[in-house]
CSV table of C-alpha atoms and ligand atoms in Angstrom, one decimal:
chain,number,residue,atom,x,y,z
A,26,UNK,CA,8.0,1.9,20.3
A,27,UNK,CA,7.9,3.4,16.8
A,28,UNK,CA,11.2,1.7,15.6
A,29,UNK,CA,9.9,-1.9,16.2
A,30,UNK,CA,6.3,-1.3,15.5
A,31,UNK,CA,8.1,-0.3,12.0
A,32,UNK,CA,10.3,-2.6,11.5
A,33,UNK,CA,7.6,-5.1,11.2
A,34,UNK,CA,6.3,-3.8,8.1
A,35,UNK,CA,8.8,-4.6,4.8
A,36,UNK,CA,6.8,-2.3,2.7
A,37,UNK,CA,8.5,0.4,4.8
A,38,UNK,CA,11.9,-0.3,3.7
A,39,UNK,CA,11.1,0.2,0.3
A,40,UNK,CA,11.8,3.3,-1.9
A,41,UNK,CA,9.3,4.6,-3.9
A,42,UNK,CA,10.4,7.2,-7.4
A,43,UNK,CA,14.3,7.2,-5.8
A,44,UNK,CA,12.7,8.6,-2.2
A,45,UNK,CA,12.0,6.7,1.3
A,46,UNK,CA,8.5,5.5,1.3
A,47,UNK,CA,6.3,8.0,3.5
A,48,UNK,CA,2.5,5.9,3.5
A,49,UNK,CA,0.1,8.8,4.5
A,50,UNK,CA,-2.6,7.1,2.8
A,51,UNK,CA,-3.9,4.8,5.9
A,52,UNK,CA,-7.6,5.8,5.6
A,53,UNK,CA,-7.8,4.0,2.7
A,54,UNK,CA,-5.9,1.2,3.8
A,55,UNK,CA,-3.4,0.3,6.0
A,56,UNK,CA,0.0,-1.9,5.4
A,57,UNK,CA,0.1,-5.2,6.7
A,58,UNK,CA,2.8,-6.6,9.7
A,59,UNK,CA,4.8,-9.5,8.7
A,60,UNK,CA,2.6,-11.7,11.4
A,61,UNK,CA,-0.1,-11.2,9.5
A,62,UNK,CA,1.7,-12.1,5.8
A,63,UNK,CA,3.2,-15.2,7.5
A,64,UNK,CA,-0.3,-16.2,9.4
A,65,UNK,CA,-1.5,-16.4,5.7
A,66,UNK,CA,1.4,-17.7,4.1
A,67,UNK,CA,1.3,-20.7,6.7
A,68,UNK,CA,-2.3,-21.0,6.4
A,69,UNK,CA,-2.0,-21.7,2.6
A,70,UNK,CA,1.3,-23.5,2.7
A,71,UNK,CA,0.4,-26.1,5.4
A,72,UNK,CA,-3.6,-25.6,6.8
A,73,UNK,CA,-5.4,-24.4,3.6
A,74,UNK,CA,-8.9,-26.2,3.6
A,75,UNK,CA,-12.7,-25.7,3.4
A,76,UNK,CA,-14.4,-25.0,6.6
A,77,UNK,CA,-17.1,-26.3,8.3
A,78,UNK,CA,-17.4,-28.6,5.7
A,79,UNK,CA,-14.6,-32.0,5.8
A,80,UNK,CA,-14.6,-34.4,8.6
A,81,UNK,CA,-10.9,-34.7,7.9
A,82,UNK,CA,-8.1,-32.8,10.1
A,83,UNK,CA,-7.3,-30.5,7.7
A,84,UNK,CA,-10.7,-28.9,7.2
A,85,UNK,CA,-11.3,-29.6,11.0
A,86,UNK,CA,-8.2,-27.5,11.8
A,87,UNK,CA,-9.2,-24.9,9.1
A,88,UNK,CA,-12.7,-24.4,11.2
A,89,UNK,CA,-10.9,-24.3,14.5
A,90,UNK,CA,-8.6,-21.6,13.2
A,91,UNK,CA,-11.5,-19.3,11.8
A,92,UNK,CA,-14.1,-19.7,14.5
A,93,UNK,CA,-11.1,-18.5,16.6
A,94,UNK,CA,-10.9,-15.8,15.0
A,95,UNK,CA,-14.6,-15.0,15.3
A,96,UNK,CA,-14.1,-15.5,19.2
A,97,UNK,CA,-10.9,-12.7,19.1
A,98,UNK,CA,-13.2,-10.4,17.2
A,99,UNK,CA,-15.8,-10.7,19.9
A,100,UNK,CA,-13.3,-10.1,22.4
A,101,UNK,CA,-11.9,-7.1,20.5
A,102,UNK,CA,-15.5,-5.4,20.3
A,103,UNK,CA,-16.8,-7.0,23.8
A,104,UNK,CA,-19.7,-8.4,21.8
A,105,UNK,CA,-22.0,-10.7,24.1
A,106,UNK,CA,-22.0,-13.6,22.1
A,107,UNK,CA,-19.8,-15.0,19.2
A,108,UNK,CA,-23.0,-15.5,16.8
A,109,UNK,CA,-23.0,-11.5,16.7
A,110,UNK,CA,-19.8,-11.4,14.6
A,111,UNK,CA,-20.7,-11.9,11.0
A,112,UNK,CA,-17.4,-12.6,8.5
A,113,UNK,CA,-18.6,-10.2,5.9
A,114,UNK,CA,-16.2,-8.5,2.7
A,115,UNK,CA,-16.0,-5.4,4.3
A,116,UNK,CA,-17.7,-2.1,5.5
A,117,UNK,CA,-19.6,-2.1,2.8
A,118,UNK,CA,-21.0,-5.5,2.3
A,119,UNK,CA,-21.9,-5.2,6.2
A,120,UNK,CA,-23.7,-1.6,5.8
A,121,UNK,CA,-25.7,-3.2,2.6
A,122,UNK,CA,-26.4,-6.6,4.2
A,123,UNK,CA,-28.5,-4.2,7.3
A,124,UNK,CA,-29.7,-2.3,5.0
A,125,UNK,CA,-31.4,-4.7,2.5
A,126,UNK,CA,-32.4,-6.7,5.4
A,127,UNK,CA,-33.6,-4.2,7.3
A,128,UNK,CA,-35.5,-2.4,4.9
A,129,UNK,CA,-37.2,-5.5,3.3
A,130,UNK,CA,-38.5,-6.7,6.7
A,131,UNK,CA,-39.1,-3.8,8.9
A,132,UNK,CA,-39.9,-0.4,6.4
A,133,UNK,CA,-42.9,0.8,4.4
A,134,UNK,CA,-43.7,3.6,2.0
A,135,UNK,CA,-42.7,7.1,4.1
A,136,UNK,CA,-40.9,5.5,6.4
A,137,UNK,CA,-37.6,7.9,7.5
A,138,UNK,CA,-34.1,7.2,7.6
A,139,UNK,CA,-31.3,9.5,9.4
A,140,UNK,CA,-28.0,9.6,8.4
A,141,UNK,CA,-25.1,12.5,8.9
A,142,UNK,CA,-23.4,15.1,6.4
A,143,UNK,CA,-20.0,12.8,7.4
A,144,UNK,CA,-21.2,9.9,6.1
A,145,UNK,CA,-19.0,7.7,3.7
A,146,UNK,CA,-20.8,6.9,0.4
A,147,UNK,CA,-20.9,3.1,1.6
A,148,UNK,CA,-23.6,4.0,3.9
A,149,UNK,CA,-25.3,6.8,2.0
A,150,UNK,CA,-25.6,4.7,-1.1
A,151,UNK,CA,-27.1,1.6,-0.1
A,152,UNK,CA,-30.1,3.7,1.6
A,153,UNK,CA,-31.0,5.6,-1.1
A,154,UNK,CA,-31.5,2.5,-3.3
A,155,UNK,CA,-33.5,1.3,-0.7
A,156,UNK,CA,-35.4,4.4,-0.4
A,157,UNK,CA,-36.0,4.6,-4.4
A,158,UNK,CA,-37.5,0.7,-3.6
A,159,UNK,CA,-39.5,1.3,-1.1
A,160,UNK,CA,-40.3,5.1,-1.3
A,161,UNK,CA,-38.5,5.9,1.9
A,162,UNK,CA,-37.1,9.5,3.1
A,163,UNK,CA,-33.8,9.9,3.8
A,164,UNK,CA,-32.7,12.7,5.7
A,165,UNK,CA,-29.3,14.3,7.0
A,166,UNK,CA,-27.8,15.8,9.5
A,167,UNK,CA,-25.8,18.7,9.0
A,168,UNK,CA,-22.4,19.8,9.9
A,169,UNK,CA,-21.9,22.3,12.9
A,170,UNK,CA,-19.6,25.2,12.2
A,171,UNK,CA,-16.6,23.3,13.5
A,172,UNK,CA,-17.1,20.4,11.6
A,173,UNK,CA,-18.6,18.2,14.6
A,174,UNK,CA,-22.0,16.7,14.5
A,175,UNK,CA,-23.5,19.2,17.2
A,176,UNK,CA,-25.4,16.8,19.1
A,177,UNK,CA,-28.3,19.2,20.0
A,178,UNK,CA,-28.7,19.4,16.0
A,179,UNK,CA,-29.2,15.7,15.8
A,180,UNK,CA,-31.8,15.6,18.3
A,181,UNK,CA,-33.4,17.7,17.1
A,182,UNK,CA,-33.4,16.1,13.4
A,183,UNK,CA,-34.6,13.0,15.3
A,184,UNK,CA,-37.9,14.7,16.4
A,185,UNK,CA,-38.6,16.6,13.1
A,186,UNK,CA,-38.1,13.2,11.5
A,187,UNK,CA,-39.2,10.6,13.9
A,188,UNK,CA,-36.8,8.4,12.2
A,189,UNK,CA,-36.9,4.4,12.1
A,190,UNK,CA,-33.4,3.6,11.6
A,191,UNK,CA,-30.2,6.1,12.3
A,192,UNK,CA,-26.9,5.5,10.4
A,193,UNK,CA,-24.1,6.9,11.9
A,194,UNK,CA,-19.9,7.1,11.3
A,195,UNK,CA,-18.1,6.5,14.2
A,196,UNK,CA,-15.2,8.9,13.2
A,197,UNK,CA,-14.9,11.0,9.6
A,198,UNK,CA,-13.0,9.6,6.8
A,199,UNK,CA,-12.1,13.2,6.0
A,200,UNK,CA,-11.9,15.8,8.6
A,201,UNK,CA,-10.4,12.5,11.4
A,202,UNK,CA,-13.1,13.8,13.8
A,203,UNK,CA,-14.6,11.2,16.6
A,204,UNK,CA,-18.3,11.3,17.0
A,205,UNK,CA,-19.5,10.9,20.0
A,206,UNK,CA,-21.8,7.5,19.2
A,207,UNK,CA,-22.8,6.5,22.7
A,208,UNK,CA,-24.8,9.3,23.5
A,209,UNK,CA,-26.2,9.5,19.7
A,210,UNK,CA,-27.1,6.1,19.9
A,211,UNK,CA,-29.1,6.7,23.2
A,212,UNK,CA,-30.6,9.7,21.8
A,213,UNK,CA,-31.6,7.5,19.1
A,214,UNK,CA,-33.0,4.9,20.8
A,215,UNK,CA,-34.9,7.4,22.7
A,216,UNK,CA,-36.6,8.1,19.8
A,217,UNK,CA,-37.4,4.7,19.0
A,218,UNK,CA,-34.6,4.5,15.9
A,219,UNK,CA,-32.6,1.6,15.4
A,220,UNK,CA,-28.9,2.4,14.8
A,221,UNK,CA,-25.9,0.9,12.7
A,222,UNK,CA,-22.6,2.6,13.5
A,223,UNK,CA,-19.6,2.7,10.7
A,224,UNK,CA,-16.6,2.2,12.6
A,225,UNK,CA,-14.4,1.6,9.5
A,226,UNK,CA,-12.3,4.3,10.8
A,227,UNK,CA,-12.1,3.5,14.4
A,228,UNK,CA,-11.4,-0.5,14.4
A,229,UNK,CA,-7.8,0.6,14.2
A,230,UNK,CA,-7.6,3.6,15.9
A,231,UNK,CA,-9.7,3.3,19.3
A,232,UNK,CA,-11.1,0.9,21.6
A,233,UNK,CA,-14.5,0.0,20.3
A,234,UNK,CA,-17.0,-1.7,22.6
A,235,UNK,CA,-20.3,-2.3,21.4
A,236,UNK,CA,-22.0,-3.3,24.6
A,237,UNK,CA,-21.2,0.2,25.9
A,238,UNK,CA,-21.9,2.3,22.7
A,239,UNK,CA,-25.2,-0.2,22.9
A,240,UNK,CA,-25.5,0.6,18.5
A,241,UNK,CA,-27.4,-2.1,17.5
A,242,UNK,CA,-25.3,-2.5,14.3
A,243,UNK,CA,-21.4,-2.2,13.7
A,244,UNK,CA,-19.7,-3.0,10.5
A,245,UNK,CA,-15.4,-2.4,9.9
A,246,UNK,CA,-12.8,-3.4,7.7
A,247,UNK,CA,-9.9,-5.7,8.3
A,248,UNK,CA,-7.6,-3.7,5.8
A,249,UNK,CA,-8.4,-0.8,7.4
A,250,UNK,CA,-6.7,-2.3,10.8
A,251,UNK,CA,-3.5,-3.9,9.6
A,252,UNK,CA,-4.8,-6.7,8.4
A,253,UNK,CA,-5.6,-8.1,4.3
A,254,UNK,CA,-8.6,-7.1,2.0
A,255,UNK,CA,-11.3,-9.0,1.4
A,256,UNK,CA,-13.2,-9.7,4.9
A,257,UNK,CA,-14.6,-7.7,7.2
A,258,UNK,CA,-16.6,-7.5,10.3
A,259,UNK,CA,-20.5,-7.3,11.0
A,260,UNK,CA,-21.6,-7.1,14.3
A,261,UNK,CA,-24.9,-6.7,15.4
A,262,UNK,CA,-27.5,-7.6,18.8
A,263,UNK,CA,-28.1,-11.5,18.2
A,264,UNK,CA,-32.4,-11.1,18.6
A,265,UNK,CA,-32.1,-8.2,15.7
A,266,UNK,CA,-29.8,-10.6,13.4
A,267,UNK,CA,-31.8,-13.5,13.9
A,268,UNK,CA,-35.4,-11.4,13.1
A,269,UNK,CA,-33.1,-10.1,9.4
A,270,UNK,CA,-33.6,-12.4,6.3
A,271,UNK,CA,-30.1,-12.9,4.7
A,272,UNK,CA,-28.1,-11.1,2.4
A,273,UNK,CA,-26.6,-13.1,0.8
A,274,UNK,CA,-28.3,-16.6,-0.9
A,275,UNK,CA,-26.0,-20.1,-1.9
A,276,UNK,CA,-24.4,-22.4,0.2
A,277,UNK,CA,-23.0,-22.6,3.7
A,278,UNK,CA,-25.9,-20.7,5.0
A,279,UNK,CA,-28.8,-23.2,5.2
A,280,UNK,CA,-30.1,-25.5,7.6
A,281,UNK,CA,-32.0,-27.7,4.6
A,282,UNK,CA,-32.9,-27.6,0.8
A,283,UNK,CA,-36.1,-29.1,-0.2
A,284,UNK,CA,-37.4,-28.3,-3.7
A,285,UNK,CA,-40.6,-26.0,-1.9
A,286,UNK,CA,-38.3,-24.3,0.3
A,287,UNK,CA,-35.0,-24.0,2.1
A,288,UNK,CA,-34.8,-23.6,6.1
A,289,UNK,CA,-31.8,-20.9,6.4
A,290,UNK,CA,-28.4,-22.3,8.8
A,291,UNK,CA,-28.8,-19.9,12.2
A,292,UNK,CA,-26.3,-17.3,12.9
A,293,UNK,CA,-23.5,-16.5,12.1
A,294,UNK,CA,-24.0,-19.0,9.3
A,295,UNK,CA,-26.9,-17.3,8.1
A,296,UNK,CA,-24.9,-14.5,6.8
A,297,UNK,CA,-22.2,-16.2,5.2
A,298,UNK,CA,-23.2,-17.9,2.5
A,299,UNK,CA,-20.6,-19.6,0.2
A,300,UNK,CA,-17.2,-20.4,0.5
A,301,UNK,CA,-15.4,-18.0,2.8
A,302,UNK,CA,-12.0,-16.1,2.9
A,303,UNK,CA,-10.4,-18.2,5.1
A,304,UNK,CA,-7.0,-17.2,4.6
A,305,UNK,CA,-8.6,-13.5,5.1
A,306,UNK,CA,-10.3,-14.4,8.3
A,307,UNK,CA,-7.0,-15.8,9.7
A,308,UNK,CA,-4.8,-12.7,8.8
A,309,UNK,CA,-7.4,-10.8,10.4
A,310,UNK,CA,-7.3,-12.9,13.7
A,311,UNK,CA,-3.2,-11.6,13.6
A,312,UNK,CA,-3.9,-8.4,12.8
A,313,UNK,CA,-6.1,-8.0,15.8
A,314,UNK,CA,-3.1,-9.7,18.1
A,315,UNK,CA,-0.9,-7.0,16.3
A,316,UNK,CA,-3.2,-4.6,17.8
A,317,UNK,CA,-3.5,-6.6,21.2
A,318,UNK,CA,0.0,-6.7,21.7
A,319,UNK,CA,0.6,-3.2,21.4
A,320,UNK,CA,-2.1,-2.1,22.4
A,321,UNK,CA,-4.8,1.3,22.1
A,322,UNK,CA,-2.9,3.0,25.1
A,323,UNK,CA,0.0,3.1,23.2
A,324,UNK,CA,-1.4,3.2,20.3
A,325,UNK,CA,-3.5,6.4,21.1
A,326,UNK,CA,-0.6,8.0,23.0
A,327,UNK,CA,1.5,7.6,19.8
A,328,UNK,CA,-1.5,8.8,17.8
A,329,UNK,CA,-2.1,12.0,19.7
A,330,UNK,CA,1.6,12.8,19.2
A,331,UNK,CA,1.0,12.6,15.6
A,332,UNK,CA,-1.8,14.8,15.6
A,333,UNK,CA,-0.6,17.6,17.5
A,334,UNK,CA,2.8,17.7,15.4
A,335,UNK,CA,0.8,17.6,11.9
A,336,UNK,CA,-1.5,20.2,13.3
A,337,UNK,CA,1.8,22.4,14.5
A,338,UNK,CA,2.8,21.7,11.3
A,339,UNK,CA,0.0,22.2,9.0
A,340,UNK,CA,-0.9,25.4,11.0
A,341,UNK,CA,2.4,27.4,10.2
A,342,UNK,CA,1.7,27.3,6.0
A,343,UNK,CA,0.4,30.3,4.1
A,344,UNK,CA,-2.7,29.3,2.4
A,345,UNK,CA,-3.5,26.4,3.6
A,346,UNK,CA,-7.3,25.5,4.9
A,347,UNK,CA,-7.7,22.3,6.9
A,348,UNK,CA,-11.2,20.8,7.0
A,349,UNK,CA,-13.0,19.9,10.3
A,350,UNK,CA,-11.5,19.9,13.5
A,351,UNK,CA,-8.5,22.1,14.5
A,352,UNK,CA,-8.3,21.3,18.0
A,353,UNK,CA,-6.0,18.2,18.9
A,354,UNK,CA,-8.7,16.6,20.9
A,355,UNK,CA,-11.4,14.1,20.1
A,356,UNK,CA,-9.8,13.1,16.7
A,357,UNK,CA,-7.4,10.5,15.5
A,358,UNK,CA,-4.3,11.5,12.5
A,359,UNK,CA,-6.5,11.7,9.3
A,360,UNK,CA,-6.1,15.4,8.3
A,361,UNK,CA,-7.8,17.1,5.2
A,362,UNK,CA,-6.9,20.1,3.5
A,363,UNK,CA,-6.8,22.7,0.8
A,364,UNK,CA,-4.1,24.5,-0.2
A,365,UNK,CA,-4.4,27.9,-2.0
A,366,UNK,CA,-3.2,28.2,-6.2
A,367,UNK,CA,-2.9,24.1,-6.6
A,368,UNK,CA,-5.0,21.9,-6.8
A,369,UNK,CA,-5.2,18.8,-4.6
A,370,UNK,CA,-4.5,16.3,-7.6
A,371,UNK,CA,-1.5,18.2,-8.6
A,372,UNK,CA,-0.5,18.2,-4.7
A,373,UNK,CA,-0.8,14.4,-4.7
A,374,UNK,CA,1.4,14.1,-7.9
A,375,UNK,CA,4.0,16.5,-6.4
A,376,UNK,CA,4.3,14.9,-3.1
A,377,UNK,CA,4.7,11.6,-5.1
A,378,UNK,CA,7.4,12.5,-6.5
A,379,UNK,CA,9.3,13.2,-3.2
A,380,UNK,CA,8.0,10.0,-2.0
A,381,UNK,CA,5.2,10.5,0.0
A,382,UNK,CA,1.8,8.9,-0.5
A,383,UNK,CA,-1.1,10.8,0.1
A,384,UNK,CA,-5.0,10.5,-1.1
A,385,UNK,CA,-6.6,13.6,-3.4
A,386,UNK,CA,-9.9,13.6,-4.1
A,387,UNK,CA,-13.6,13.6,-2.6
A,388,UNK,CA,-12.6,10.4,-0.5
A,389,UNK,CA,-16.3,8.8,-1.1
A,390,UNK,CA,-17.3,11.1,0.8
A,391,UNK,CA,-18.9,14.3,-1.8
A,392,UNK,CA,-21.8,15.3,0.4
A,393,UNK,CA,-19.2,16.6,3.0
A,394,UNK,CA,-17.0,18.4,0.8
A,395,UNK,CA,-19.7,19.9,-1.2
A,396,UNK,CA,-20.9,21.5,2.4
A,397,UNK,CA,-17.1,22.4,3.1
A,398,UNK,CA,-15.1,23.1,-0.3
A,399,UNK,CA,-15.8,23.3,-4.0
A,400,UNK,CA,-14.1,20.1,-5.1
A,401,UNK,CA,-12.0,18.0,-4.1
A,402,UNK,CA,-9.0,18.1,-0.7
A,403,UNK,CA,-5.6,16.2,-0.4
A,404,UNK,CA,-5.8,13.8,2.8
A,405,UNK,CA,-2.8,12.7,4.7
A,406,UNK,CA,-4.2,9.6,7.0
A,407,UNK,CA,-1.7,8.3,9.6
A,408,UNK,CA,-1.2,5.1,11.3
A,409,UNK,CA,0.4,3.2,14.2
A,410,UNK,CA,4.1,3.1,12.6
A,411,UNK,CA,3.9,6.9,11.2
A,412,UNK,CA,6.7,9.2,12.4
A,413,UNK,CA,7.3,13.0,13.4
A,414,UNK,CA,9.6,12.9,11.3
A,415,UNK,CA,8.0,11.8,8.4
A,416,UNK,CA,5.4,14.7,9.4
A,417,UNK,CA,8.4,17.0,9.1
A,418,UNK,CA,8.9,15.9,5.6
A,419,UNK,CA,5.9,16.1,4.6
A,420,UNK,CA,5.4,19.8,5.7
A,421,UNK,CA,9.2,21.0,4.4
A,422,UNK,CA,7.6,18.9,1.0
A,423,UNK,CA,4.5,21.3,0.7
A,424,UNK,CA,6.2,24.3,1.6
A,425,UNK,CA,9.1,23.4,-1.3
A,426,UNK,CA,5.9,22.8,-3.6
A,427,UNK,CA,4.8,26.2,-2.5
A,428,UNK,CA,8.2,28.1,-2.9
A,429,UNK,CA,8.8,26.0,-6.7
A,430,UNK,CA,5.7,26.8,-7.9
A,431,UNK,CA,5.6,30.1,-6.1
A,432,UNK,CA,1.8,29.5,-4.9
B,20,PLP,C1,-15.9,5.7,7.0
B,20,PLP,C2,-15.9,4.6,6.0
B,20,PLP,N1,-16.9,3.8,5.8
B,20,PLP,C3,-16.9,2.8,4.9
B,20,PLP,C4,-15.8,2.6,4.1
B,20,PLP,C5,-15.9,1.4,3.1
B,20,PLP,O1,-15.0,0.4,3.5
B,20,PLP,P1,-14.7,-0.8,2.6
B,20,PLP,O2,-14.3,-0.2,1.2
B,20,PLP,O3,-13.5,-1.5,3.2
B,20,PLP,O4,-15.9,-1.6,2.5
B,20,PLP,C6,-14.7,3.4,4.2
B,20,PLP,C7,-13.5,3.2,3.4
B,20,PLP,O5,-12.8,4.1,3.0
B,20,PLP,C8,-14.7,4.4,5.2
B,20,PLP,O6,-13.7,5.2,5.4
């Protein structure tokens, strides 16, 4: 499938200093299909209107196309009802918009929050502001020897902490590794915590449905899945959303205006105050038919390919440390590493030069790698249209790096 899942992406034809593109950067964001550039290029060229907003048939075809889109995205998840799925900006604005809301309405001085070792600063962040607010604890959860979460660990932390609300990745940034959410979030709400799961590394990667997991809170990232910047999704349990105030204050999210008060629109409204991405929302909605029409089967079976070659691969150089996970199982291609004498931004700039596009760095992610290396690691993330091959030239690229600079 690998040839024609490729040749739907044009940024893969192009060369980059004299070499074939290799993208190993997919963690941080993905490339786009040409569905998804034309579903936006139509939209603007022929459908580009407000929403929710005109009584004439452009704005009314503009609001059928992007409450579409929210009905796919409940679909994709298996949310139970469409008001669940918030348009946010991404990850982020979806992890603060709980977390502000949240914390305003349902936390008091002492109050503990329980997050992981993994977790991306976009979730980190946002609570300690909150916590330097409101005088809250946060707590974390720390690493098992393998890199995991060890799950007994996190049970634990809940009784030391009695925590109110758990924040949880669904799968590591870094080390590629798949938590396993559904029985966290039970343990959780054992314990009487509320929990928000970051699956801005899973949307693209594994099935996600929310009604199994049961997390109360789910936020991802349209660029992270094939689709553009700018929007992203928030789920969450409609009777939780409803009880949050807003995030965000302005237009498009109010029922009325008086000059004592305002009487905020109900969901999903109520979180999506002024204009929207429109164009976004509908590049999204063709980025999750991309995904539909391959779909995670073969997507996964491609995937675990990957993995197990990289590993193969990574395993036979001198010198070289991988962080997290070695096994093949319970992971998806997103592979950090060290690699003895060089540092990881020199690594990056060498591989550039042979073409291939890799991420050096703490990847927002500074608690892990201060509990696993000094600094910083080089991450090669992988996606639907990577190749063995390109895996191949990848690995004969670091061990030329290693044999030139004789490292
Ligand atoms: C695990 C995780 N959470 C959150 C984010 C933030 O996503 P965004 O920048 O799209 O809001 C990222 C992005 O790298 C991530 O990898």
């Amino acid at each position: 499938m690998n040839q024609t899942v490729r040749s739907q992406f044009p940024i893969l034809k192009t060369r980059t200093r004299g070499n074939a593109l290799v993208y190993f950067d997919n963690a941080a964001t993905t490339q786009k299909p040409l569905s998804v550039l034309s579903a936006m290029d139509t939209f603007y060229r022929t459908q580009n209107a407000p929403v929710h907003r005109g009584v004439y048939a452009l704005a009314e075809g503009a609001t059928a196309r992007y409450e579409g889109v929210r009905d796919d995205v409940r679909t994709f998840i298996n949310a139970a009802h469409r008001e669940e799925i918030i348009f946010t900006s991404g990850t982020t604005m979806g992890i603060n918009t709980i977390v502000q809301g949240f914390a305003e309405k349902f936390l008091k001085k002492g109050d503990s929050i329980l997050l992981s070792d993994m977790e991306h600063h976009a979730m980190i962040v946002p609570w300690q502001a909150a916590a330097s607010r409101l005088g809250l604890k946060v707590h974390f959860v720390p690493l098992g020897a393998d890199g995991r979460i060890d799950t007994t660990v996190f049970k634990k932390a809940l009784k030391k902490h009695r925590p109110k609300f758990v924040g949880l990745t669904h799968i590591s940034n870094v080390l590629g590794s798949i938590n396993p959410v559904r029985e966290m979030t039970a343990a959780a709400h054992k314990a009487g915590a509320v929990v928000l799961v970051d699956a801005a590394q899973s949307a693209a990667h594994i099935p996600i449905d929310v009604q199994k997991l049961d997390c109360d809170f789910l936020a991802f990232s349209s660029h992270k899945m094939y689709g553009p910047t700018g929007v992203g999704i928030l789920y969450g349990k409609k009777a939780l959303l409803e009880a949050l105030p807003p995030f965000m204050f302005g237009g498009h999210m109010i029922e009325t205006v008086r000059r004592e008060r305002t009487i905020y629109a109900p969901l999903p409204e109520k979180f999506e105050g002024g204009t929207q991405p429109v164009a976004e929302v509908i590049g999204l909605g063709a980025a999750l038919s991309f995904i539909r029409r391959i779909g995670f089967g073969r997507i996964q079976k491609h995937e675990r390919t990957l993995v197990s070659h990289m590993l193969n691969g990574l395993k036979s150089i001198s010198g070289l440390t991988l962080l997290g996970p070695a096994k093949s199982t319970d992971r998806i291609p997103v592979f950090s590493f060290t690699l003895h004498g060089i540092h990881p931004h020199d690594l990056a700039t060498l591989l550039d030069k042979e073409g291939i596009a890799v991420r050096a760095g703490h990847h927002c992610a500074e608690i892990l790698h201060s509990a696993l290396v000094p600094d910083a690691s080089l991450r090669m993330s992988l996606g639907v249209y990577n190749t063995v091959e390109e895996i191949d030239r990848a690995i004969a690229a670091l061990r030329a790096i290693q044999r030139k600079w004789r490292i």
